[in-house]
């Protein structure tokens, strides 16, 4: 299959890219990794008049890790972030999630920011950003703005990105001390989109009791579903926390749909199972134990 006709642009600077996008408006699409865009073009599910290839723009492939969190540039590949020891040291959840993204050949070309902009509710990286309360930096000819995750994902395959804007980076905030994370999902085949998946973060207090616990669920709603389950867990040591009560609270919050892969009831049940498992493993990590 072949894509519909389009005008190709290969800007060499960020300013040039923003100028082209401003002129193209709603008819412009950005090409970074292309792992989502190219199939959409070839299947004629998207027909933009202008493709803006930003791979020649310098400085967009940076991965900056510090005490506050990790900032990932628009051209940083999944594989580069996955293999970054600095990023993993600050946020192990990034590596935990990225290992579940598709296959290595896809991760070698696909970009983290591109996955966020694609806004697939079955994808891992939107759930990670939503769980951590991160944000996406959007640039246009008129300036920059920071879109928080809670406002960035607006629907299935829909984001707050406006015509003429380029997502230049994403910021994943660090968690407090004594925090642990985990990501579990079930797919029909390794590398497929998840039938259901759960990212979890648990923080312990000075007495190693559960101080905060929340999850982000994929494939069970139009956007990543974030649920704070701290109250359900109870302020108890991780070993005796109410993980099953937390799982029940998650099942009550999600609104999955059935399809050829799974019924809605099965997805809801599976999400609860994965939530309990991910929360236990995150608490073990916060405690300094092997999950």
PDB file of C-alpha atoms in Angstrom, residues 112-277:
ATOM      1  CA  UNK A 112       8.912   8.393  23.461  1.00  0.00           C
ATOM      2  CA  UNK A 113       7.427  11.802  22.665  1.00  0.00           C
ATOM      3  CA  UNK A 114       5.922  10.460  19.444  1.00  0.00           C
ATOM      4  CA  UNK A 115       4.145   7.768  21.447  1.00  0.00           C
ATOM      5  CA  UNK A 116       2.748  10.414  23.775  1.00  0.00           C
ATOM      6  CA  UNK A 117       1.465  12.553  20.900  1.00  0.00           C
ATOM      7  CA  UNK A 118      -0.069   9.485  19.229  1.00  0.00           C
ATOM      8  CA  UNK A 119      -2.089   9.129  22.466  1.00  0.00           C
ATOM      9  CA  UNK A 120      -3.033   5.494  22.032  1.00  0.00           C
ATOM     10  CA  UNK A 121      -4.890   4.442  25.220  1.00  0.00           C
ATOM     11  CA  UNK A 122      -3.300   0.995  24.874  1.00  0.00           C
ATOM     12  CA  UNK A 123       0.262   2.354  24.867  1.00  0.00           C
ATOM     13  CA  UNK A 124       2.608   2.251  27.829  1.00  0.00           C
ATOM     14  CA  UNK A 125       4.250   5.681  27.768  1.00  0.00           C
ATOM     15  CA  UNK A 126       1.057   7.752  28.081  1.00  0.00           C
ATOM     16  CA  UNK A 127       0.234   5.744  31.216  1.00  0.00           C
ATOM     17  CA  UNK A 128       3.687   6.417  32.661  1.00  0.00           C
ATOM     18  CA  UNK A 129       3.389  10.158  32.043  1.00  0.00           C
ATOM     19  CA  UNK A 130      -0.116  10.222  33.532  1.00  0.00           C
ATOM     20  CA  UNK A 131       0.914   8.205  36.609  1.00  0.00           C
ATOM     21  CA  UNK A 132       3.848  10.498  37.357  1.00  0.00           C
ATOM     22  CA  UNK A 133       1.931  13.700  36.662  1.00  0.00           C
ATOM     23  CA  UNK A 134       4.367  14.687  33.930  1.00  0.00           C
ATOM     24  CA  UNK A 135       3.980  17.136  31.090  1.00  0.00           C
ATOM     25  CA  UNK A 136       4.694  17.703  27.408  1.00  0.00           C
ATOM     26  CA  UNK A 137       6.441  20.858  26.189  1.00  0.00           C
ATOM     27  CA  UNK A 138       4.811  22.224  23.046  1.00  0.00           C
ATOM     28  CA  UNK A 139       6.497  24.801  20.833  1.00  0.00           C
ATOM     29  CA  UNK A 140       5.050  26.985  18.108  1.00  0.00           C
ATOM     30  CA  UNK A 141       6.093  30.091  16.228  1.00  0.00           C
ATOM     31  CA  UNK A 142       4.421  32.097  19.003  1.00  0.00           C
ATOM     32  CA  UNK A 143       6.330  30.514  21.893  1.00  0.00           C
ATOM     33  CA  UNK A 144       6.236  27.476  24.178  1.00  0.00           C
ATOM     34  CA  UNK A 145       3.756  26.046  26.658  1.00  0.00           C
ATOM     35  CA  UNK A 146       3.793  23.106  29.069  1.00  0.00           C
ATOM     36  CA  UNK A 147       0.781  20.791  28.862  1.00  0.00           C
ATOM     37  CA  UNK A 148       0.254  18.615  31.973  1.00  0.00           C
ATOM     38  CA  UNK A 149      -0.565  14.966  31.364  1.00  0.00           C
ATOM     39  CA  UNK A 150      -4.021  15.324  32.925  1.00  0.00           C
ATOM     40  CA  UNK A 151      -4.903  17.809  30.175  1.00  0.00           C
ATOM     41  CA  UNK A 152      -2.730  16.492  27.347  1.00  0.00           C
ATOM     42  CA  UNK A 153      -4.596  13.249  26.638  1.00  0.00           C
ATOM     43  CA  UNK A 154      -8.062  14.271  25.479  1.00  0.00           C
ATOM     44  CA  UNK A 155      -9.372  11.061  23.896  1.00  0.00           C
ATOM     45  CA  UNK A 156      -8.333   7.948  21.989  1.00  0.00           C
ATOM     46  CA  UNK A 157      -5.609   9.030  19.545  1.00  0.00           C
ATOM     47  CA  UNK A 158      -6.292  12.653  20.510  1.00  0.00           C
ATOM     48  CA  UNK A 159      -4.083  15.087  22.387  1.00  0.00           C
ATOM     49  CA  UNK A 160      -3.958  18.768  23.280  1.00  0.00           C
ATOM     50  CA  UNK A 161      -1.405  19.405  20.506  1.00  0.00           C
ATOM     51  CA  UNK A 162      -2.664  22.308  18.395  1.00  0.00           C
ATOM     52  CA  UNK A 163      -2.140  22.896  14.668  1.00  0.00           C
ATOM     53  CA  UNK A 164       1.251  24.525  14.163  1.00  0.00           C
ATOM     54  CA  UNK A 165       2.720  23.087  17.371  1.00  0.00           C
ATOM     55  CA  UNK A 166       5.599  20.663  17.803  1.00  0.00           C
ATOM     56  CA  UNK A 167       6.020  18.505  20.915  1.00  0.00           C
ATOM     57  CA  UNK A 168       9.693  19.178  21.648  1.00  0.00           C
ATOM     58  CA  UNK A 169      10.085  17.207  24.898  1.00  0.00           C
ATOM     59  CA  UNK A 170       8.344  15.422  27.742  1.00  0.00           C
ATOM     60  CA  UNK A 171       9.120  15.678  31.446  1.00  0.00           C
ATOM     61  CA  UNK A 172       8.725  12.719  33.808  1.00  0.00           C
ATOM     62  CA  UNK A 173       8.919  13.905  37.453  1.00  0.00           C
ATOM     63  CA  UNK A 174      10.923  11.915  39.975  1.00  0.00           C
ATOM     64  CA  UNK A 175       9.128  10.188  42.822  1.00  0.00           C
ATOM     65  CA  UNK A 176       9.787  10.881  46.527  1.00  0.00           C
ATOM     66  CA  UNK A 177      12.317   8.896  48.515  1.00  0.00           C
ATOM     67  CA  UNK A 178      11.300   5.348  49.488  1.00  0.00           C
ATOM     68  CA  UNK A 179       9.200   4.975  46.350  1.00  0.00           C
ATOM     69  CA  UNK A 180       8.952   1.950  44.106  1.00  0.00           C
ATOM     70  CA  UNK A 181       7.323   1.264  40.763  1.00  0.00           C
ATOM     71  CA  UNK A 182       6.224  -1.621  38.583  1.00  0.00           C
ATOM     72  CA  UNK A 183       4.506  -2.170  35.233  1.00  0.00           C
ATOM     73  CA  UNK A 184       2.587  -5.333  34.390  1.00  0.00           C
ATOM     74  CA  UNK A 185       0.533  -6.111  31.325  1.00  0.00           C
ATOM     75  CA  UNK A 186      -0.981  -9.021  29.442  1.00  0.00           C
ATOM     76  CA  UNK A 187      -0.833  -9.200  25.643  1.00  0.00           C
ATOM     77  CA  UNK A 188      -1.853 -11.977  23.283  1.00  0.00           C
ATOM     78  CA  UNK A 189       1.724 -12.064  21.990  1.00  0.00           C
ATOM     79  CA  UNK A 190       4.840 -10.376  23.311  1.00  0.00           C
ATOM     80  CA  UNK A 191       5.100  -6.987  21.637  1.00  0.00           C
ATOM     81  CA  UNK A 192       1.387  -6.670  20.873  1.00  0.00           C
ATOM     82  CA  UNK A 193      -0.686  -3.937  22.440  1.00  0.00           C
ATOM     83  CA  UNK A 194      -1.817  -4.937  25.914  1.00  0.00           C
ATOM     84  CA  UNK A 195      -5.221  -6.495  26.506  1.00  0.00           C
ATOM     85  CA  UNK A 196      -4.828  -4.711  29.840  1.00  0.00           C
ATOM     86  CA  UNK A 197      -1.912  -3.166  31.680  1.00  0.00           C
ATOM     87  CA  UNK A 198      -1.154  -1.378  34.937  1.00  0.00           C
ATOM     88  CA  UNK A 199       1.679   0.909  36.011  1.00  0.00           C
ATOM     89  CA  UNK A 200       1.967   1.358  39.790  1.00  0.00           C
ATOM     90  CA  UNK A 201       3.835   3.669  42.152  1.00  0.00           C
ATOM     91  CA  UNK A 202       4.012   3.185  45.921  1.00  0.00           C
ATOM     92  CA  UNK A 203       5.684   5.486  48.468  1.00  0.00           C
ATOM     93  CA  UNK A 204       6.456   4.401  52.031  1.00  0.00           C
ATOM     94  CA  UNK A 205       6.779   6.688  55.050  1.00  0.00           C
ATOM     95  CA  UNK A 206       9.569   6.730  57.643  1.00  0.00           C
ATOM     96  CA  UNK A 207       7.989   3.725  59.369  1.00  0.00           C
ATOM     97  CA  UNK A 208       7.799   1.837  56.044  1.00  0.00           C
ATOM     98  CA  UNK A 209       4.018   2.088  55.944  1.00  0.00           C
ATOM     99  CA  UNK A 210       2.159   2.885  52.740  1.00  0.00           C
ATOM    100  CA  UNK A 211       1.998   6.670  52.461  1.00  0.00           C
ATOM    101  CA  UNK A 212       0.825   6.890  48.832  1.00  0.00           C
ATOM    102  CA  UNK A 213      -0.211   4.419  46.161  1.00  0.00           C
ATOM    103  CA  UNK A 214      -1.648   4.951  42.723  1.00  0.00           C
ATOM    104  CA  UNK A 215      -1.942   3.183  39.404  1.00  0.00           C
ATOM    105  CA  UNK A 216      -2.407   4.066  35.755  1.00  0.00           C
ATOM    106  CA  UNK A 217      -4.300   1.578  33.597  1.00  0.00           C
ATOM    107  CA  UNK A 218      -4.077   1.036  29.848  1.00  0.00           C
ATOM    108  CA  UNK A 219      -6.570  -0.452  27.383  1.00  0.00           C
ATOM    109  CA  UNK A 220      -9.527   0.175  29.707  1.00  0.00           C
ATOM    110  CA  UNK A 221     -10.616   3.677  28.745  1.00  0.00           C
ATOM    111  CA  UNK A 222     -10.275   6.408  26.107  1.00  0.00           C
ATOM    112  CA  UNK A 223      -7.218   7.797  27.946  1.00  0.00           C
ATOM    113  CA  UNK A 224      -4.917   6.372  30.641  1.00  0.00           C
ATOM    114  CA  UNK A 225      -7.010   5.811  33.768  1.00  0.00           C
ATOM    115  CA  UNK A 226      -5.213   7.023  36.911  1.00  0.00           C
ATOM    116  CA  UNK A 227      -6.559   5.796  40.259  1.00  0.00           C
ATOM    117  CA  UNK A 228      -5.314   6.861  43.697  1.00  0.00           C
ATOM    118  CA  UNK A 229      -5.684   3.778  45.893  1.00  0.00           C
ATOM    119  CA  UNK A 230      -3.941   5.101  49.027  1.00  0.00           C
ATOM    120  CA  UNK A 231      -7.099   4.985  51.118  1.00  0.00           C
ATOM    121  CA  UNK A 232      -7.942   1.478  49.947  1.00  0.00           C
ATOM    122  CA  UNK A 233      -4.472   0.230  50.887  1.00  0.00           C
ATOM    123  CA  UNK A 234      -4.644   1.675  54.374  1.00  0.00           C
ATOM    124  CA  UNK A 235      -1.714   3.182  56.238  1.00  0.00           C
ATOM    125  CA  UNK A 236      -0.178  -0.181  56.963  1.00  0.00           C
ATOM    126  CA  UNK A 237       3.142  -1.923  56.314  1.00  0.00           C
ATOM    127  CA  UNK A 238       3.415  -3.086  52.725  1.00  0.00           C
ATOM    128  CA  UNK A 239       3.244  -6.745  53.744  1.00  0.00           C
ATOM    129  CA  UNK A 240      -0.219  -6.280  55.238  1.00  0.00           C
ATOM    130  CA  UNK A 241      -1.549  -3.506  52.986  1.00  0.00           C
ATOM    131  CA  UNK A 242      -4.952  -3.967  51.403  1.00  0.00           C
ATOM    132  CA  UNK A 243      -3.820  -4.703  47.866  1.00  0.00           C
ATOM    133  CA  UNK A 244      -6.978  -6.677  47.073  1.00  0.00           C
ATOM    134  CA  UNK A 245      -9.123  -3.781  48.277  1.00  0.00           C
ATOM    135  CA  UNK A 246      -7.048  -1.512  46.057  1.00  0.00           C
ATOM    136  CA  UNK A 247      -7.610  -3.863  43.120  1.00  0.00           C
ATOM    137  CA  UNK A 248     -11.354  -3.746  43.747  1.00  0.00           C
ATOM    138  CA  UNK A 249     -11.227   0.062  43.756  1.00  0.00           C
ATOM    139  CA  UNK A 250      -9.436  -0.019  40.401  1.00  0.00           C
ATOM    140  CA  UNK A 251     -11.990  -2.401  38.902  1.00  0.00           C
ATOM    141  CA  UNK A 252     -14.746  -0.022  39.989  1.00  0.00           C
ATOM    142  CA  UNK A 253     -13.087   2.912  38.252  1.00  0.00           C
ATOM    143  CA  UNK A 254     -12.247   1.470  34.836  1.00  0.00           C
ATOM    144  CA  UNK A 255     -14.743   1.346  31.977  1.00  0.00           C
ATOM    145  CA  UNK A 256     -13.313  -1.085  29.418  1.00  0.00           C
ATOM    146  CA  UNK A 257     -14.940  -2.036  26.148  1.00  0.00           C
ATOM    147  CA  UNK A 258     -15.100  -5.485  24.647  1.00  0.00           C
ATOM    148  CA  UNK A 259     -13.558  -6.340  21.287  1.00  0.00           C
ATOM    149  CA  UNK A 260     -12.258  -9.363  19.366  1.00  0.00           C
ATOM    150  CA  UNK A 261      -9.430  -9.773  21.899  1.00  0.00           C
ATOM    151  CA  UNK A 262     -11.342  -9.689  25.196  1.00  0.00           C
ATOM    152  CA  UNK A 263     -14.726  -8.960  26.707  1.00  0.00           C
ATOM    153  CA  UNK A 264     -15.230  -5.893  28.860  1.00  0.00           C
ATOM    154  CA  UNK A 265     -15.740  -8.062  31.952  1.00  0.00           C
ATOM    155  CA  UNK A 266     -12.510  -9.950  31.352  1.00  0.00           C
ATOM    156  CA  UNK A 267     -10.578  -6.708  30.892  1.00  0.00           C
ATOM    157  CA  UNK A 268     -12.000  -5.348  34.135  1.00  0.00           C
ATOM    158  CA  UNK A 269     -11.114  -8.528  36.037  1.00  0.00           C
ATOM    159  CA  UNK A 270      -7.635  -8.652  34.501  1.00  0.00           C
ATOM    160  CA  UNK A 271      -6.973  -5.012  35.367  1.00  0.00           C
ATOM    161  CA  UNK A 272      -7.718  -5.754  39.016  1.00  0.00           C
ATOM    162  CA  UNK A 273      -5.370  -8.745  39.030  1.00  0.00           C
ATOM    163  CA  UNK A 274      -2.590  -6.721  37.417  1.00  0.00           C
ATOM    164  CA  UNK A 275      -3.180  -3.789  39.780  1.00  0.00           C
ATOM    165  CA  UNK A 276      -2.704  -5.958  42.870  1.00  0.00           C
ATOM    166  CA  UNK A 277       0.407  -7.541  41.364  1.00  0.00           C
TER     167      UNK A 277
END
